[in-house]
Tab-separated table of C-alpha atoms in Angstrom:
chain	number	residue	atom	x	y	z
M	1	MET	CA	8.569	-13.375	0.715
M	2	LEU	CA	5.865	-11.406	2.523
M	3	LYS	CA	3.350	-9.967	0.035
M	4	ILE	CA	0.823	-7.483	1.389
M	5	ALA	CA	-1.848	-5.372	-0.317
M	6	VAL	CA	-3.037	-2.300	1.580
M	7	TYR	CA	-6.607	-1.302	0.699
M	8	GLY	CA	-8.926	1.460	1.851
M	9	LYS	CA	-11.121	4.324	0.773
M	10	GLY	CA	-9.453	7.078	-1.233
M	11	GLY	CA	-8.064	9.728	1.084
M	12	ILE	CA	-8.077	7.484	4.147
M	13	GLY	CA	-4.275	7.579	4.419
M	14	LYS	CA	-3.227	4.365	2.666
M	15	SER	CA	-0.176	5.858	1.005
M	16	THR	CA	1.052	7.441	4.233
M	17	LEU	CA	0.569	4.181	6.109
M	18	THR	CA	2.051	2.014	3.369
M	19	SER	CA	5.169	4.144	2.951
M	20	ASN	CA	5.730	4.277	6.714
M	21	LEU	CA	5.266	0.508	6.930
M	22	SER	CA	7.718	0.025	4.034
M	23	ALA	CA	10.183	2.277	5.834
M	24	ALA	CA	9.693	0.307	9.062
M	25	PHE	CA	10.430	-2.979	7.295
M	26	ALA	CA	13.497	-1.470	5.625
M	27	TYR	CA	14.720	0.075	8.897
M	28	SER	CA	14.477	-3.426	10.375
M	29	GLY	CA	16.802	-4.757	7.687
M	30	LYS	CA	14.289	-6.107	5.171
M	31	LYS	CA	14.627	-5.730	1.415
M	32	VAL	CA	11.436	-3.951	0.339
M	33	ILE	CA	9.481	-3.145	-2.828
M	34	GLN	CA	6.549	-0.723	-2.745
M	35	ILE	CA	4.206	-0.623	-5.722
M	36	GLY	CA	1.660	2.189	-5.893
M	37	CYS	CA	-1.533	1.022	-7.616
M	38	ASP	CA	-3.400	4.304	-7.852
M	39	PRO	CA	-3.828	6.597	-10.883
M	40	LYS	CA	-2.538	9.538	-8.808
M	41	ALA	CA	0.899	7.841	-8.648
M	42	ASP	CA	1.757	9.433	-5.304
M	43	SER	CA	2.234	6.350	-3.133
M	44	THR	CA	6.017	6.539	-2.924
M	45	LEU	CA	6.508	10.317	-2.557
M	46	ASN	CA	7.588	10.118	1.085
M	47	LEU	CA	10.138	7.425	0.332
M	48	LEU	CA	11.688	9.555	-2.423
M	49	GLY	CA	12.189	12.869	-0.680
M	50	GLY	CA	8.941	14.256	-2.066
M	51	VAL	CA	10.110	13.894	-5.683
M	52	PRO	CA	7.437	12.249	-7.899
M	53	LEU	CA	8.305	9.047	-9.727
M	54	GLU	CA	7.224	8.717	-13.353
M	55	SER	CA	4.582	6.019	-13.471
M	56	VAL	CA	4.704	2.995	-15.752
M	57	MET	CA	1.624	4.142	-17.673
M	58	SER	CA	3.083	7.631	-18.121
M	59	TYR	CA	6.348	6.166	-19.389
M	60	MET	CA	4.488	4.075	-21.947
M	61	ARG	CA	2.501	7.093	-23.172
M	62	VAL	CA	5.553	9.325	-23.474
M	63	HIS	CA	7.821	6.782	-25.129
M	64	ASP	CA	5.081	4.917	-27.022
M	65	GLU	CA	6.701	1.608	-26.101
M	66	ASP	CA	7.199	-0.723	-23.178
M	67	PRO	CA	10.238	-0.093	-20.975
M	68	GLN	CA	13.092	-2.493	-21.576
M	69	SER	CA	14.483	-2.519	-18.038
M	70	LEU	CA	13.324	-2.082	-14.451
M	71	ALA	CA	15.647	0.913	-14.089
M	72	GLU	CA	13.468	2.896	-16.495
M	73	ILE	CA	10.349	2.622	-14.320
M	74	SER	CA	11.653	2.413	-10.756
M	75	ARG	CA	13.737	4.360	-8.290
M	76	ARG	CA	15.484	3.515	-5.036
M	77	GLY	CA	14.280	5.425	-2.001
M	78	TYR	CA	14.833	5.411	1.753
M	79	LYS	CA	16.950	2.441	2.896
M	80	ASN	CA	17.130	1.238	-0.725
M	81	ILE	CA	13.377	0.578	-1.009
M	82	LEU	CA	12.525	-0.074	-4.660
M	83	CYS	CA	9.648	2.211	-5.649
M	84	ILE	CA	7.287	1.682	-8.590
M	85	GLU	CA	4.061	3.499	-9.547
M	86	THR	CA	1.564	1.940	-11.953
M	87	GLY	CA	-0.191	5.237	-12.667
M	88	GLY	CA	-3.232	5.348	-14.897
M	89	PRO	CA	-4.573	6.467	-18.266
M	90	THR	CA	-4.921	10.046	-19.458
M	91	PRO	CA	-7.681	11.572	-17.272
M	92	GLY	CA	-11.074	10.920	-18.837
M	93	LEU	CA	-9.720	8.250	-21.166
M	94	GLY	CA	-9.223	4.547	-20.581
M	95	CYS	CA	-9.501	2.389	-17.476
M	96	ALA	CA	-7.143	2.692	-14.500
M	97	GLY	CA	-7.776	-0.930	-13.585
M	98	ARG	CA	-6.482	-2.065	-16.951
M	99	GLY	CA	-3.362	-0.014	-16.308
M	100	ILE	CA	-2.666	-2.012	-13.167
M	101	ILE	CA	-3.123	-5.305	-14.995
M	102	ALA	CA	-0.828	-4.173	-17.825
M	103	THR	CA	1.806	-2.988	-15.357
M	104	PHE	CA	1.791	-6.232	-13.395
M	105	ALA	CA	2.218	-8.223	-16.616
M	106	LEU	CA	5.117	-5.979	-17.605
M	107	LEU	CA	6.823	-6.370	-14.225
M	108	GLU	CA	6.579	-10.134	-14.591
M	109	ASP	CA	8.130	-9.940	-18.073
M	110	LEU	CA	10.983	-7.825	-16.677
M	111	GLY	CA	11.570	-10.345	-13.889
M	112	LEU	CA	11.021	-7.908	-11.022
M	113	PHE	CA	10.928	-10.405	-8.174
M	114	GLU	CA	13.612	-12.699	-9.582
M	115	THR	CA	15.935	-9.739	-10.121
M	116	TYR	CA	15.396	-7.917	-6.848
M	117	CYS	CA	14.601	-10.901	-4.544
M	118	PRO	CA	12.663	-8.856	-1.951
M	119	ASP	CA	11.773	-9.912	1.576
M	120	VAL	CA	8.633	-7.770	1.548
M	121	VAL	CA	6.390	-6.444	-1.226
M	122	LEU	CA	3.737	-3.853	-0.410
M	123	TYR	CA	0.958	-2.887	-2.831
M	124	ASP	CA	-0.845	0.398	-2.142
M	125	VAL	CA	-4.264	-0.046	-3.771
M	126	LEU	CA	-7.263	2.243	-4.186
M	127	GLY	CA	-10.217	0.619	-2.427
M	128	ASP	CA	-13.245	2.676	-3.431
M	129	VAL	CA	-13.847	0.184	-6.234
M	130	VAL	CA	-12.665	-3.401	-5.927
M	131	CYS	CA	-13.095	-4.525	-9.500
M	132	GLY	CA	-10.942	-5.454	-12.469
M	133	GLY	CA	-7.387	-4.256	-12.079
M	134	PHE	CA	-7.908	-2.917	-8.576
M	135	ALA	CA	-8.633	-6.484	-7.463
M	136	ALA	CA	-5.567	-7.846	-9.286
M	137	PRO	CA	-3.331	-7.990	-6.174
M	138	ILE	CA	-6.010	-10.163	-4.529
M	139	ARG	CA	-7.205	-12.125	-7.526
M	140	GLU	CA	-3.980	-12.906	-9.345
M	141	GLY	CA	-1.967	-14.059	-6.347
M	142	TYR	CA	0.411	-11.111	-6.192
M	143	ALA	CA	-0.498	-10.514	-2.546
M	144	GLU	CA	-1.041	-13.123	0.134
M	145	GLN	CA	-2.370	-10.824	2.822
M	146	VAL	CA	-4.661	-7.793	2.774
M	147	LEU	CA	-4.624	-4.944	5.269
M	148	ILE	CA	-7.751	-2.786	5.371
M	149	VAL	CA	-7.241	0.827	6.413
M	150	THR	CA	-10.277	2.611	7.843
M	151	SER	CA	-11.376	5.313	10.208
M	152	GLY	CA	-14.684	5.407	12.058
M	153	GLU	CA	-16.276	7.480	9.300
M	154	LYS	CA	-19.308	5.982	7.577
M	155	MET	CA	-17.950	5.969	4.016
M	156	ALA	CA	-14.566	4.630	5.113
M	157	LEU	CA	-16.277	1.706	6.852
M	158	TYR	CA	-18.532	1.192	3.820
M	159	ALA	CA	-15.485	0.902	1.549
M	160	ALA	CA	-13.745	-1.340	4.085
M	161	ASN	CA	-16.722	-3.701	4.076
M	162	ASN	CA	-16.702	-3.840	0.258
M	163	ILE	CA	-13.021	-4.775	0.360
M	164	ALA	CA	-13.659	-7.525	2.914
M	165	VAL	CA	-16.471	-8.928	0.759
M	166	ALA	CA	-14.280	-8.843	-2.355
M	167	VAL	CA	-11.528	-10.780	-0.602
M	168	GLN	CA	-14.050	-13.303	0.729
M	169	ASN	CA	-15.345	-13.879	-2.816
M	170	PHE	CA	-11.905	-15.213	-3.771
M	171	ALA	CA	-11.447	-17.323	-0.622
M	172	ASP	CA	-12.322	-20.617	-2.285
M	173	ARG	CA	-9.502	-20.082	-4.808
M	174	SER	CA	-6.796	-19.819	-2.126
M	175	TYR	CA	-6.053	-16.204	-2.978
M	176	ALA	CA	-5.213	-13.479	-0.445
M	177	SER	CA	-6.908	-13.267	2.941
M	178	VAL	CA	-7.554	-10.271	5.174
M	179	ARG	CA	-4.816	-10.214	7.817
M	180	GLY	CA	-6.106	-7.279	9.802
M	181	ILE	CA	-7.680	-3.855	10.070
M	182	ILE	CA	-5.652	-0.696	10.637
M	183	LEU	CA	-7.543	2.053	12.426
M	184	ASN	CA	-6.304	5.375	11.087
M	185	ARG	CA	-7.978	7.776	13.462
M	186	ARG	CA	-9.909	10.843	12.340
M	187	ASN	CA	-11.203	11.506	15.866
M	188	VAL	CA	-14.882	11.170	14.934
M	189	PRO	CA	-17.397	10.386	17.704
M	190	ASP	CA	-17.308	6.774	18.975
M	191	GLU	CA	-14.603	5.960	16.447
M	192	GLU	CA	-12.993	3.079	18.308
M	193	LYS	CA	-16.391	1.571	19.119
M	194	LYS	CA	-17.492	1.714	15.472
M	195	VAL	CA	-14.301	0.134	14.140
M	196	LYS	CA	-14.353	-2.588	16.795
M	197	ALA	CA	-17.948	-3.384	15.837
M	198	PHE	CA	-16.910	-3.665	12.194
M	199	SER	CA	-13.979	-5.856	13.221
M	200	ALA	CA	-16.315	-8.201	15.095
M	201	GLN	CA	-18.787	-8.226	12.198
M	202	ILE	CA	-16.232	-9.493	9.660
M	203	GLY	CA	-14.181	-11.551	12.110
M	204	VAL	CA	-10.900	-9.720	11.472
M	205	PRO	CA	-8.787	-8.156	14.249
M	206	VAL	CA	-7.678	-4.551	14.523
M	207	ILE	CA	-3.905	-5.008	14.425
M	208	ALA	CA	-2.797	-1.360	14.567
M	209	ASP	CA	-4.210	1.893	15.903
M	210	ILE	CA	-2.665	4.962	14.271
M	211	PRO	CA	-3.421	8.218	16.122
M	212	ARG	CA	-3.684	11.609	14.453
M	213	CYS	CA	-0.156	12.867	14.829
M	214	ASP	CA	1.568	16.107	13.885
M	215	ASP	CA	4.834	14.192	13.425
M	216	ILE	CA	3.372	12.511	10.347
M	217	ASN	CA	2.377	15.850	8.800
M	218	HIS	CA	5.733	17.443	9.595
M	219	SER	CA	7.580	14.524	8.028
M	220	GLU	CA	5.436	14.618	4.889
M	221	GLU	CA	6.218	18.320	4.471
M	222	GLN	CA	9.855	17.207	4.130
M	223	GLY	CA	8.958	14.363	1.748
M	224	LYS	CA	9.823	11.786	4.390
M	225	THR	CA	8.274	9.109	6.575
M	226	VAL	CA	8.326	9.388	10.351
M	227	ILE	CA	10.721	6.429	10.381
M	228	GLU	CA	13.257	8.454	8.432
M	229	THR	CA	12.663	11.647	10.415
M	230	ASN	CA	12.840	10.070	13.862
M	231	PRO	CA	12.730	6.273	14.220
M	232	PHE	CA	12.593	6.594	18.015
M	233	SER	CA	9.382	8.641	18.181
M	234	SER	CA	6.243	6.999	19.553
M	235	ILE	CA	4.492	7.036	16.162
M	236	SER	CA	7.531	5.434	14.506
M	237	GLN	CA	7.485	2.731	17.162
M	238	THR	CA	3.860	2.000	16.249
M	239	PHE	CA	4.863	1.307	12.636
M	240	LEU	CA	7.923	-0.693	13.683
M	241	GLN	CA	5.769	-2.844	15.967
M	242	LEU	CA	3.326	-3.456	13.128
M	243	ALA	CA	6.185	-4.465	10.820
M	244	THR	CA	7.460	-6.858	13.486
M	245	LEU	CA	3.995	-8.384	13.925
M	246	LEU	CA	3.536	-8.922	10.178
M	247	GLY	CA	7.117	-10.087	9.717
M	248	LYS	CA	6.691	-12.925	12.186
M	249	GLU	CA	4.455	-14.615	9.650
M	250	ALA	CA	6.775	-14.157	6.673
């Protein structure tokens, strides 16, 4: 089972990249789970036709009890991808990180991986703060590999460096390692040069270069990934190639 956590600054495009990568794996015949680990609970929108999925934390608030089955907190999306959103606390109350920890414990109790037997699990994780629950995919062994999404913007690179440091802090415990950097272009000056310098600084390769592309925006307007809209487009081929690269190590 290939277990990957996708980290990056908020707004850098993690959810778009993660859902397109999930779709690429599924298009290639893999059995995929995507778990959104962000209080906004919007990671899986483009796998579900743009229809929001009730998050685990929202379910527990509404029903005032833990769900008794996976069916209550998940939904099948494109190519049968199993979608789950951890969600977060009521805005202004509680800790979103604790919500992730509670959700992961619940999924273990419900036997998620034993029941579904996935080939690939993707965690879409907020990377502005790498503490507590947001570090759970790294710290608790849920993920084996980390992908860092960044542009050449200063704050995106700052967050990316924090993520790399956080992963390194767990290296002696045989937890997840950083597999690669994904450059999600914003077309800022010297963008490629800046990201390559960061790559050299932390000793991690840039394994994918995602251009700004209208096809992505047009697909999202339909609540879809580019893989679903047109798997033969050049941008879809970029995601399929990335899935192939990562899948070779599964």
